Coordinates of C-alpha atoms in Angstrom, one line a residue:
M1 CA -15.6 -23.8 36.2
V2 CA -17.9 -27.4 36.0
T3 CA -17.7 -29.8 32.9
A4 CA -20.2 -32.7 32.6
L5 CA -17.9 -34.7 31.4
A6 CA -17.8 -37.5 33.6
T7 CA -15.4 -40.9 34.1
A8 CA -17.8 -43.9 34.3
P9 CA -16.7 -46.7 32.0
A10 CA -17.4 -47.1 28.7
G11 CA -17.2 -50.9 28.5
S12 CA -15.0 -53.4 28.6
A13 CA -13.8 -56.5 27.9
T14 CA -16.7 -58.3 29.7
G15 CA -19.1 -56.0 28.0
T16 CA -21.1 -52.7 29.1
L17 CA -21.0 -52.8 33.1
P18 CA -24.0 -53.8 34.8
A19 CA -25.4 -50.9 36.9
R20 CA -25.0 -52.4 40.2
L21 CA -21.4 -52.9 39.1
A22 CA -20.1 -49.8 37.7
P23 CA -18.8 -46.9 40.4
P24 CA -20.3 -44.0 40.4
A25 CA -18.9 -41.0 37.7
P26 CA -16.9 -38.3 39.7
V27 CA -17.4 -34.9 37.5
A28 CA -13.8 -33.5 37.0
H29 CA -13.4 -30.2 37.8
R30 CA -11.5 -27.7 35.0
I31 CA -8.0 -27.2 35.9
E32 CA -7.1 -23.4 37.0
F33 CA -3.5 -23.0 35.8
G34 CA -1.2 -20.7 36.5
R35 CA 2.2 -20.2 38.1
C36 CA 4.2 -23.4 38.6
A37 CA 5.1 -24.0 42.8
T38 CA 9.1 -23.4 43.0
A39 CA 9.2 -26.9 43.9
E40 CA 9.1 -28.1 40.5
H41 CA 11.7 -26.0 39.3
L42 CA 9.9 -25.3 35.9
P43 CA 10.3 -22.0 34.1
P44 CA 8.4 -19.5 33.6
S45 CA 7.0 -20.5 29.8
V46 CA 5.1 -23.9 32.1
E47 CA 2.3 -23.3 33.6
C48 CA 0.5 -25.7 36.2
G49 CA -2.5 -26.8 38.0
T50 CA -3.7 -29.2 40.3
L51 CA -6.7 -31.6 39.9
A52 CA -8.7 -33.1 42.9
V53 CA -9.7 -37.0 42.2
P54 CA -11.2 -39.6 44.2
L55 CA -8.9 -42.3 46.7
D56 CA -11.4 -44.8 46.1
Y57 CA -13.3 -44.4 43.1
A58 CA -16.0 -46.7 45.1
R59 CA -16.2 -43.6 47.2
P60 CA -16.2 -40.3 44.7
E61 CA -18.0 -38.3 47.7
G62 CA -15.3 -39.5 50.1
K63 CA -11.1 -38.3 50.5
K64 CA -9.8 -36.5 47.8
I65 CA -6.3 -36.4 46.5
T66 CA -4.7 -33.6 44.9
L67 CA -2.5 -34.3 41.6
T68 CA 0.0 -31.6 40.2
V69 CA -0.3 -31.2 36.4
S70 CA 1.6 -29.0 33.9
R71 CA 1.0 -27.7 30.6
I72 CA 2.2 -25.4 27.6
R73 CA -0.1 -24.6 25.1
A74 CA -0.2 -25.8 21.5
S75 CA 2.1 -22.5 19.7
A76 CA -0.3 -22.7 16.3
H77 CA -3.8 -21.6 18.2
G78 CA -5.5 -22.0 14.9
E79 CA -4.2 -25.2 14.1
R80 CA -4.7 -26.9 17.8
Q81 CA -6.1 -30.3 18.0
G82 CA -6.2 -30.7 21.6
A83 CA -4.0 -31.5 24.7
L84 CA -1.2 -35.0 24.6
V85 CA -0.9 -36.1 27.6
F86 CA 2.4 -38.1 28.5
N87 CA 3.4 -40.7 30.9
P88 CA 7.1 -41.9 30.8
G89 CA 6.7 -45.4 33.1
G90 CA 7.5 -46.6 36.3
P91 CA 5.4 -47.0 38.4
G92 CA 6.6 -44.1 40.3
A93 CA 7.6 -41.9 37.0
S94 CA 6.7 -37.9 36.6
S95 CA 5.7 -36.8 33.6
M96 CA 5.7 -33.0 35.0
E97 CA 9.2 -31.8 32.3
F98 CA 7.0 -33.2 29.7
P99 CA 5.8 -29.7 28.3
L100 CA 9.7 -28.7 28.0
Y101 CA 9.9 -31.2 25.0
S102 CA 7.9 -28.9 22.9
A103 CA 11.1 -26.7 22.1
L104 CA 12.9 -30.3 21.2
P105 CA 13.4 -30.1 17.4
K106 CA 11.6 -33.3 16.6
W107 CA 8.8 -32.7 18.7
R108 CA 8.4 -29.4 17.5
K109 CA 5.6 -29.8 14.3
L110 CA 3.6 -31.7 17.4
A111 CA 3.6 -28.1 19.2
R112 CA 2.5 -26.7 16.6
V113 CA -1.1 -28.6 17.2
Y114 CA -1.3 -29.7 20.7
D115 CA -0.8 -28.2 24.1
F116 CA 1.7 -30.8 25.7
V117 CA 0.4 -31.7 29.5
G118 CA 2.6 -33.6 31.6
Y119 CA 1.2 -34.9 35.7
A120 CA 2.7 -36.5 38.1
P121 CA 0.6 -39.7 39.2
R122 CA -0.9 -40.5 42.4
G123 CA 1.9 -40.7 44.7
V124 CA 4.3 -39.2 42.6
G125 CA 6.2 -35.7 43.7
R126 CA 3.9 -33.7 45.1
S127 CA 0.4 -35.9 44.2
A128 CA -0.3 -37.2 48.0
P129 CA 3.1 -38.3 47.6
L130 CA 3.7 -42.0 49.1
S131 CA 6.9 -43.2 51.3
C132 CA 8.0 -46.0 52.7
Q133 CA 11.1 -45.5 54.2
D134 CA 13.8 -43.1 55.8
P135 CA 15.5 -41.7 52.4
K136 CA 18.7 -41.8 54.2
E137 CA 17.8 -45.6 55.1
F138 CA 16.9 -46.0 51.2
A139 CA 19.6 -44.2 50.3
K140 CA 22.5 -46.3 52.2
A141 CA 25.5 -46.6 50.4
P142 CA 27.4 -49.3 50.1
T143 CA 25.6 -51.9 49.1
D144 CA 26.3 -55.8 47.8
S145 CA 25.1 -57.7 45.0
W146 CA 25.3 -61.2 44.4
M147 CA 24.9 -63.1 40.8
H148 CA 24.1 -66.5 42.7
P149 CA 23.4 -65.4 46.4
D150 CA 23.8 -67.4 49.4
A151 CA 21.3 -68.6 51.8
A152 CA 22.6 -66.0 54.7
F153 CA 22.2 -63.2 52.0
K154 CA 19.0 -64.6 51.2
R155 CA 17.8 -64.0 54.6
K156 CA 19.3 -60.9 54.8
K157 CA 17.1 -59.6 52.0
V158 CA 14.1 -61.7 52.8
A159 CA 14.5 -59.5 56.4
E160 CA 14.7 -56.3 54.3
A161 CA 11.8 -57.0 52.2
K162 CA 9.2 -57.7 55.0
A163 CA 10.5 -54.6 56.8
Y164 CA 10.2 -52.4 53.9
A165 CA 6.6 -53.9 53.3
R166 CA 6.1 -52.4 56.9
G167 CA 6.9 -49.4 56.5
C168 CA 5.0 -48.9 53.6
A169 CA 1.7 -49.9 55.3
R170 CA 3.0 -47.5 58.4
H171 CA 3.3 -44.5 55.9
A172 CA 0.2 -45.1 54.1
G173 CA -1.6 -47.0 56.3
A174 CA -5.3 -47.2 54.8
D175 CA -5.0 -45.6 51.9
L176 CA -2.0 -48.1 50.5
P177 CA -4.3 -50.3 48.7
F178 CA -5.8 -47.1 46.6
Y179 CA -1.4 -47.2 44.4
N180 CA -2.6 -49.4 42.1
S181 CA -3.0 -49.2 37.8
V182 CA -6.8 -48.9 37.6
N183 CA -6.8 -45.8 39.9
N184 CA -4.2 -44.2 37.7
A185 CA -6.5 -45.2 34.7
R186 CA -9.4 -43.5 36.5
D187 CA -7.3 -40.6 37.1
L188 CA -6.4 -40.4 33.4
D189 CA -10.1 -39.7 32.6
M190 CA -10.5 -37.6 35.0
L191 CA -7.8 -35.2 33.6
R192 CA -8.8 -35.5 30.1
A193 CA -12.6 -34.1 31.4
A194 CA -10.7 -31.4 33.6
L195 CA -8.9 -30.6 30.6
G196 CA -11.8 -29.8 28.4
E197 CA -11.2 -32.8 26.6
R198 CA -14.2 -34.3 24.9
K199 CA -11.2 -37.4 23.6
L200 CA -8.0 -38.4 25.0
T201 CA -4.7 -38.3 22.9
F202 CA -2.3 -40.1 25.1
M203 CA 1.2 -41.4 24.7
G204 CA 2.6 -43.7 27.6
A205 CA 6.0 -45.1 27.6
S206 CA 7.2 -48.0 29.2
Y207 CA 4.8 -48.5 32.4
G208 CA 2.3 -46.1 30.8
T209 CA 1.7 -48.6 28.5
Y210 CA -0.1 -50.7 30.7
F211 CA -2.5 -48.1 32.3
G212 CA -3.0 -46.8 28.7
A213 CA -4.1 -50.3 28.3
V214 CA -6.4 -50.1 30.9
Y215 CA -7.7 -46.4 30.2
A216 CA -8.5 -48.3 27.1
T217 CA -10.1 -51.2 28.3
L218 CA -11.9 -49.4 30.7
F219 CA -12.6 -46.1 28.3
P220 CA -12.4 -47.2 24.5
G221 CA -15.4 -44.5 23.3
H222 CA -13.3 -41.7 25.4
V223 CA -9.9 -42.4 23.2
R224 CA -8.8 -40.3 19.6
R225 CA -4.9 -41.7 19.6
M226 CA -3.1 -43.9 21.5
V227 CA 0.9 -44.4 21.5
F228 CA 1.9 -47.4 23.3
D229 CA 6.4 -47.1 23.0
S230 CA 7.6 -50.4 25.0
V231 CA 5.1 -52.2 25.7
V232 CA 4.6 -54.3 28.8
N233 CA 3.3 -57.5 28.0
P234 CA -0.4 -56.7 29.6
S235 CA -2.1 -60.7 29.9
P236 CA -3.2 -61.5 33.4
Q237 CA -0.9 -64.4 34.2
Q238 CA 2.2 -61.7 33.0
I239 CA 1.1 -59.0 36.0
W240 CA 3.6 -58.6 37.3
Y241 CA 5.4 -61.6 38.6
R242 CA 5.9 -63.4 35.4
N243 CA 6.7 -60.2 33.6
N244 CA 10.0 -59.8 36.0
L245 CA 11.1 -63.5 35.3
D246 CA 10.9 -62.8 31.2
Q247 CA 12.6 -59.4 31.7
N248 CA 15.5 -60.8 33.6
I249 CA 16.0 -63.2 30.7
A250 CA 15.6 -60.1 28.0
F251 CA 18.2 -58.3 30.3
E252 CA 20.4 -61.1 30.0
H253 CA 20.5 -61.0 26.3
R254 CA 20.8 -57.6 25.8
W255 CA 23.9 -57.4 28.8
G256 CA 25.3 -59.9 26.1
D257 CA 24.6 -57.4 23.4
W258 CA 26.8 -54.9 25.5
L259 CA 29.6 -57.8 26.6
H260 CA 29.8 -58.5 22.7
W261 CA 30.3 -54.7 21.3
V262 CA 33.1 -54.1 24.2
A263 CA 35.3 -57.3 22.8
E264 CA 34.7 -55.7 19.2
H265 CA 36.4 -52.4 20.6
N266 CA 38.9 -54.0 22.8
G267 CA 41.3 -51.7 21.0
T268 CA 39.9 -48.7 22.7
Y269 CA 38.4 -50.2 26.2
R270 CA 40.8 -53.2 26.9
L271 CA 38.6 -55.3 28.4
G272 CA 38.7 -58.2 26.3
T273 CA 38.4 -60.1 22.9
T274 CA 35.6 -62.3 23.7
K275 CA 32.7 -61.7 25.7
Q276 CA 33.9 -64.7 28.4
A277 CA 36.3 -61.7 28.7
V278 CA 34.6 -58.8 29.4
Q279 CA 32.3 -60.3 31.9
Q280 CA 35.7 -61.8 34.0
A281 CA 36.9 -57.8 33.9
Y282 CA 33.2 -56.8 35.4
D283 CA 33.6 -59.4 37.5
K284 CA 36.8 -58.6 39.1
A285 CA 35.8 -54.5 39.1
A286 CA 32.7 -56.4 41.6
A287 CA 34.9 -58.1 43.5
Q288 CA 37.0 -55.2 44.4
L289 CA 34.6 -53.1 44.8
R290 CA 33.0 -55.6 47.4
R291 CA 36.4 -55.5 49.4
Q292 CA 37.3 -51.8 49.1
P293 CA 34.1 -50.1 48.2
L294 CA 35.1 -47.0 46.0
N295 CA 34.9 -43.4 48.2
G296 CA 33.1 -45.6 50.8
K297 CA 29.8 -45.6 49.0
I298 CA 30.4 -47.7 45.7
G299 CA 29.9 -51.1 46.0
P300 CA 29.2 -53.9 43.8
G301 CA 25.5 -52.5 44.2
Q302 CA 26.2 -49.6 43.1
L303 CA 27.9 -51.2 40.1
Q304 CA 25.3 -52.8 39.2
S305 CA 22.5 -50.7 39.1
A306 CA 25.0 -47.8 37.1
F307 CA 25.8 -51.1 34.7
L308 CA 21.7 -52.0 34.4
K309 CA 21.0 -49.3 32.5
T310 CA 23.3 -50.3 29.5
G311 CA 20.2 -52.9 28.9
Y312 CA 17.9 -49.5 28.7
N313 CA 19.6 -47.3 26.4
D314 CA 22.7 -48.3 23.9
S315 CA 23.4 -44.8 24.5
F316 CA 24.9 -45.7 27.8
W317 CA 27.4 -48.4 25.7
P318 CA 30.3 -46.3 25.6
L319 CA 30.5 -44.3 28.9
R320 CA 29.9 -48.1 30.9
A321 CA 32.9 -49.3 29.5
Q322 CA 35.0 -46.3 29.6
A323 CA 34.1 -46.2 33.1
L324 CA 35.1 -49.9 33.6
S325 CA 38.2 -49.8 31.9
D326 CA 39.4 -46.6 33.3
Y327 CA 38.6 -48.0 37.2
L328 CA 40.4 -51.2 36.2
H329 CA 43.2 -50.1 34.8
G330 CA 44.1 -47.6 38.1
K331 CA 42.2 -44.8 37.0
P332 CA 38.5 -44.3 39.2
R333 CA 36.9 -40.9 38.5
S334 CA 34.7 -42.2 35.6
L335 CA 33.1 -44.8 37.8
I336 CA 32.7 -42.3 40.8
A337 CA 31.0 -39.9 38.4
Q338 CA 28.6 -42.7 37.2
A339 CA 28.5 -44.8 40.0
M340 CA 28.5 -42.8 43.0
P341 CA 25.0 -42.2 44.7
Q342 CA 23.1 -38.8 45.2
T343 CA 21.8 -37.7 48.2
Q344 CA 20.3 -34.3 47.1
T345 CA 18.1 -36.9 45.1
A346 CA 17.3 -39.7 47.9
K347 CA 14.0 -38.0 48.6
D348 CA 13.0 -38.4 44.7
E349 CA 14.0 -42.0 44.1
E350 CA 12.6 -43.3 47.6
N351 CA 9.3 -42.0 46.6
T352 CA 9.8 -43.2 43.1
N353 CA 10.5 -46.6 44.5
A354 CA 7.8 -47.0 46.9
V355 CA 5.2 -45.9 44.0
Y356 CA 6.7 -48.2 41.9
T357 CA 6.7 -51.2 44.6
A358 CA 2.7 -49.9 46.0
V359 CA 1.1 -50.0 42.5
E360 CA 2.7 -53.6 41.5
C361 CA 2.0 -55.3 44.4
N362 CA -1.5 -54.0 45.0
D363 CA -2.2 -54.8 41.0
A364 CA -2.0 -58.3 41.5
R365 CA -1.6 -61.8 43.1
W366 CA 2.3 -62.2 44.2
P367 CA 3.3 -65.2 45.3
R368 CA 2.9 -65.4 48.9
S369 CA 5.8 -68.7 49.5
W370 CA 9.7 -67.4 49.6
E371 CA 9.8 -70.9 48.5
T372 CA 8.6 -70.4 45.6
W373 CA 10.1 -67.1 44.6
D374 CA 13.6 -68.8 45.6
R375 CA 12.4 -71.7 43.2
D376 CA 12.0 -69.1 40.6
N377 CA 14.6 -67.1 40.6
T378 CA 17.1 -69.6 41.0
Q379 CA 16.0 -71.3 38.2
V380 CA 16.0 -68.2 35.8
A381 CA 19.6 -67.2 37.4
R382 CA 20.7 -70.2 36.2
I383 CA 20.4 -68.6 32.6
A384 CA 20.6 -65.4 32.8
P385 CA 22.3 -64.3 36.4
F386 CA 22.6 -60.4 34.9
E387 CA 19.7 -58.8 36.3
T388 CA 17.5 -61.7 38.4
W389 CA 18.2 -61.5 41.5
D390 CA 18.3 -57.9 42.3
N391 CA 15.2 -57.5 40.7
A392 CA 13.8 -59.9 42.7
W393 CA 15.0 -58.4 46.2
M394 CA 13.1 -55.4 44.5
N395 CA 9.9 -56.7 44.3
L396 CA 10.1 -59.2 46.8
P397 CA 8.3 -57.2 49.3
C398 CA 4.9 -58.0 47.3
A399 CA 5.2 -61.4 48.8
F400 CA 4.6 -59.5 52.2
W401 CA 2.2 -57.4 51.2
P402 CA -0.9 -56.6 53.5
R403 CA -4.4 -57.6 52.0
A404 CA -6.6 -54.2 51.6
S405 CA -8.9 -55.3 55.0
E406 CA -5.6 -55.5 56.6
T407 CA -4.4 -51.5 56.0
E408 CA -7.0 -50.4 59.0
T409 CA -4.4 -50.9 61.2
S410 CA -1.3 -50.5 59.4
A411 CA 1.3 -52.4 61.5
D412 CA -1.4 -54.9 62.7
G413 CA -2.1 -56.0 59.2
I414 CA 1.4 -55.9 58.0
D415 CA 1.9 -58.2 61.2
A416 CA -0.8 -60.7 60.2
A417 CA 0.2 -60.6 56.5
L418 CA 3.9 -61.6 57.4
H419 CA 2.1 -64.3 59.8
R420 CA 0.4 -65.9 56.6
A421 CA 3.6 -65.8 54.8
D422 CA 5.5 -67.9 57.2
H423 CA 2.1 -70.3 58.1
K424 CA 1.0 -71.6 54.6
T425 CA -1.4 -74.4 54.1
A426 CA 0.0 -76.9 51.2
Q427 CA -2.9 -75.6 49.4
E428 CA -2.5 -72.0 49.8
L429 CA 0.9 -72.6 48.7
A430 CA -0.5 -74.1 45.4
D431 CA -2.3 -71.0 44.8
A432 CA 0.0 -68.9 45.8
A433 CA 2.1 -70.4 42.7
V434 CA -0.6 -69.8 40.0
S435 CA 0.0 -66.5 38.3
A436 CA -2.6 -63.8 39.0
A437 CA -6.0 -64.8 36.5
A438 CA -8.3 -62.5 34.7
S439 CA -11.8 -61.3 37.1
E440 CA -14.9 -59.8 37.0
L441 CA -14.2 -56.0 36.7
D442 CA -15.8 -55.0 39.8
G443 CA -13.2 -56.6 41.8
V444 CA -10.6 -55.6 39.9
L445 CA -12.2 -51.7 40.5
H446 CA -12.3 -52.3 43.9
G447 CA -8.7 -54.3 44.4
Q448 CA -10.3 -57.8 45.5
H449 CA -8.9 -59.6 42.7
G450 CA -6.2 -60.1 40.0
P451 CA -5.5 -57.7 37.3
L452 CA -7.8 -56.4 34.4
D453 CA -8.1 -58.5 31.5
V454 CA -7.4 -56.0 29.0
R455 CA -8.9 -56.6 25.7
T456 CA -11.4 -54.4 23.4
E457 CA -13.5 -55.5 20.7
P458 CA -13.2 -55.0 17.3
G459 CA -14.5 -51.8 16.2
A460 CA -14.6 -51.1 20.2
L461 CA -11.2 -49.1 19.8
P462 CA -10.0 -46.3 17.1
P463 CA -6.7 -47.5 16.2
V464 CA -4.3 -47.1 18.5
L465 CA -0.3 -47.4 17.4
L466 CA 2.7 -49.7 19.2
L467 CA 5.9 -49.0 19.0
A468 CA 8.9 -51.2 20.4
A469 CA 12.3 -52.5 20.0
E470 CA 12.8 -56.0 19.0
R471 CA 15.9 -56.8 21.8
D472 CA 14.5 -54.2 24.6
A473 CA 15.1 -55.6 28.2
A474 CA 12.6 -53.8 30.3
T475 CA 9.4 -55.0 28.0
P476 CA 10.0 -58.3 26.3
Y477 CA 8.9 -57.3 23.0
E478 CA 6.4 -60.3 22.8
G479 CA 4.5 -57.7 25.2
A480 CA 4.1 -55.9 22.4
L481 CA 2.8 -58.8 20.1
E482 CA 0.7 -59.5 23.2
L483 CA -0.9 -56.3 23.4
Q484 CA -1.7 -56.0 19.9
R485 CA -3.6 -59.6 19.8
R486 CA -6.1 -57.8 22.6
F487 CA -6.5 -54.3 20.3
P488 CA -8.1 -55.6 17.2
G489 CA -7.0 -52.6 14.7
S490 CA -3.9 -51.5 16.3
S491 CA -0.7 -51.1 14.1
L492 CA 2.8 -52.4 15.6
V493 CA 6.2 -50.8 14.4
T494 CA 9.2 -52.5 15.2
E495 CA 12.6 -51.9 15.3
K496 CA 14.6 -54.1 14.4
G497 CA 17.3 -55.8 16.0
A498 CA 17.8 -53.0 18.1
G499 CA 16.9 -53.0 22.0
T500 CA 17.0 -49.1 23.7
H501 CA 14.0 -48.7 25.8
G502 CA 11.6 -46.0 24.7
I503 CA 12.1 -45.2 21.0
A504 CA 9.8 -42.6 20.2
F505 CA 11.1 -39.0 18.7
G506 CA 14.9 -40.7 19.6
E507 CA 17.7 -41.4 17.0
N508 CA 15.3 -43.9 15.0
A509 CA 13.9 -41.1 12.2
C510 CA 11.2 -44.7 10.8
V511 CA 10.2 -45.0 13.9
N512 CA 9.8 -41.2 14.4
T513 CA 8.0 -40.7 10.5
Y514 CA 5.6 -43.4 11.5
T515 CA 4.8 -42.0 15.0
E516 CA 4.9 -38.5 13.9
A517 CA 2.2 -39.3 11.1
Y518 CA 0.1 -40.8 13.5
L519 CA -0.3 -38.2 16.1
L520 CA -0.5 -35.4 13.6
Q521 CA -3.2 -36.7 11.0
G522 CA -4.3 -40.3 12.4
K523 CA -2.5 -42.1 9.7
V524 CA -1.5 -45.7 11.1
P525 CA 0.2 -48.2 8.7
A526 CA -0.4 -51.9 8.1
H527 CA -0.5 -54.0 11.3
S528 CA 2.6 -54.3 10.9
V529 CA 5.3 -52.5 9.9
Y530 CA 9.4 -52.7 11.2
C531 CA 12.1 -49.9 10.6
S532 CA 15.8 -50.8 10.4
P533 CA 17.9 -50.6 13.7
R534 CA 19.4 -47.5 15.1
P535 CA 23.4 -47.8 14.1
E536 CA 25.7 -48.9 16.7
P537 CA 27.6 -46.7 19.5
V538 CA 30.9 -45.8 18.5
P539 CA 33.6 -46.0 21.3
G540 CA 33.8 -42.5 22.4
Q541 CA 30.0 -41.1 21.5
A542 CA 28.8 -38.5 23.8
M543 CA 25.2 -39.9 25.0
T544 CA 22.4 -38.9 23.2
R545 CA 18.7 -40.5 23.7
A546 CA 15.2 -40.2 23.4
P547 CA 14.0 -37.3 26.6
H548 CA 11.2 -40.2 28.0
A549 CA 13.5 -43.5 28.0
R550 CA 14.4 -43.8 31.1
P551 CA 14.3 -46.8 33.2
G552 CA 10.9 -48.3 34.5
K553 CA 13.0 -49.2 37.5

């Protein structure tokens, strides 16, 4: 069956697109749902289908890629309100398991009236999967991590970033530029149409809030209801380089919250009675693991990766505190359980990282000079050492990313990009240091310029709901305030004094009540409302967390 619902942009910050600039509107075919492929590891209660979308929306009749989609239908058919599409963030995360949320108590009212629809965005899972490196190489362990790296370590990481960018170009070739947030938003509108939905009901967390905001900017007339949970700052000047620098500072604050909590519970963990003492205990563990990796696989890099999760969700606090205490007191078993690399997940983790890198590098102009990165991250690391340099290494391939015209011959293209990065004129270096700015929409759609200037005119977009924790590290609170300014009529629910990333249908009943009322009845609270924080974790407490509260990195 073919639907007449098309996906042309329905207006934007620049007004209605002139016909000469508007990309052709593909027609979405209805998805035929059936049994899920074994590779999805989903029970028979979930049905799956596929959706063909253009690789390049400027050439809708050209190459197609196929996205995988999952669904469980609303349990109360007579009360059905439509499909609820969910994205958990990333870039690089899949929501193929989202239909299973329908069985969880906090989601059951929604599951009565909505089909729960998940999908793997382009590049993720089996949706035209993207890879940049052999998974075995990607998962190689142990690795090192320094809060204040020396020049030799920096040279090593720069070489690795260049090699990783080259690998992305070699694996993806000419397809590489089309993994980006604007295309993710356009794919989402194709999905809306293919589900037979006149308007979209969408819930996005973390990165899902960013391309959801891009969607709302391009297609405000296609929106029914949208929940933005843990909001990325969408300012073109922030995407993505400045966002990452701000994230480092927010993580330092949240890391400090964990240090303080551990110190308060010294009677349980025996790691010190002050934040400084607990930090010294962590540093001692990192130094020991550098000298003698645990199980031959857990070094400072694996330690930092495991403890970074304390900044995403405070349900990790007791687990990590106990693991650190046990290790320093001669009992390594719990640290092994929490930090040991898992070979069986290496392929998925490499895929997730490849998509993350491609989307962020393609979305924006990044500084092309290593000197700029070194200067900025050195400065930030003076006040926020915990995450800064590891975050820089994760994103550094963007400094050496090939431009779209260079991916036709991928190996030559990336070499050209590397050559340019090493031979900049003074003016080019000055230009590269300036953050990405808003640009004409046609350039954004064709990957020629900086990020889309996310915003809508008053009345163009139905009321949308923003959710944010005041001390969120992954998506600092300012991002929610910025998006609210750009979407007139939106409502912001703030969890005061809390820092868990991804707060909808988690441990805060106040947040859940507002979210449920919005999705079930379309009720929006006042412009800004506040919820009291969730209780702090109790030492020894078993981990509980919202199903979608997963790291964006």
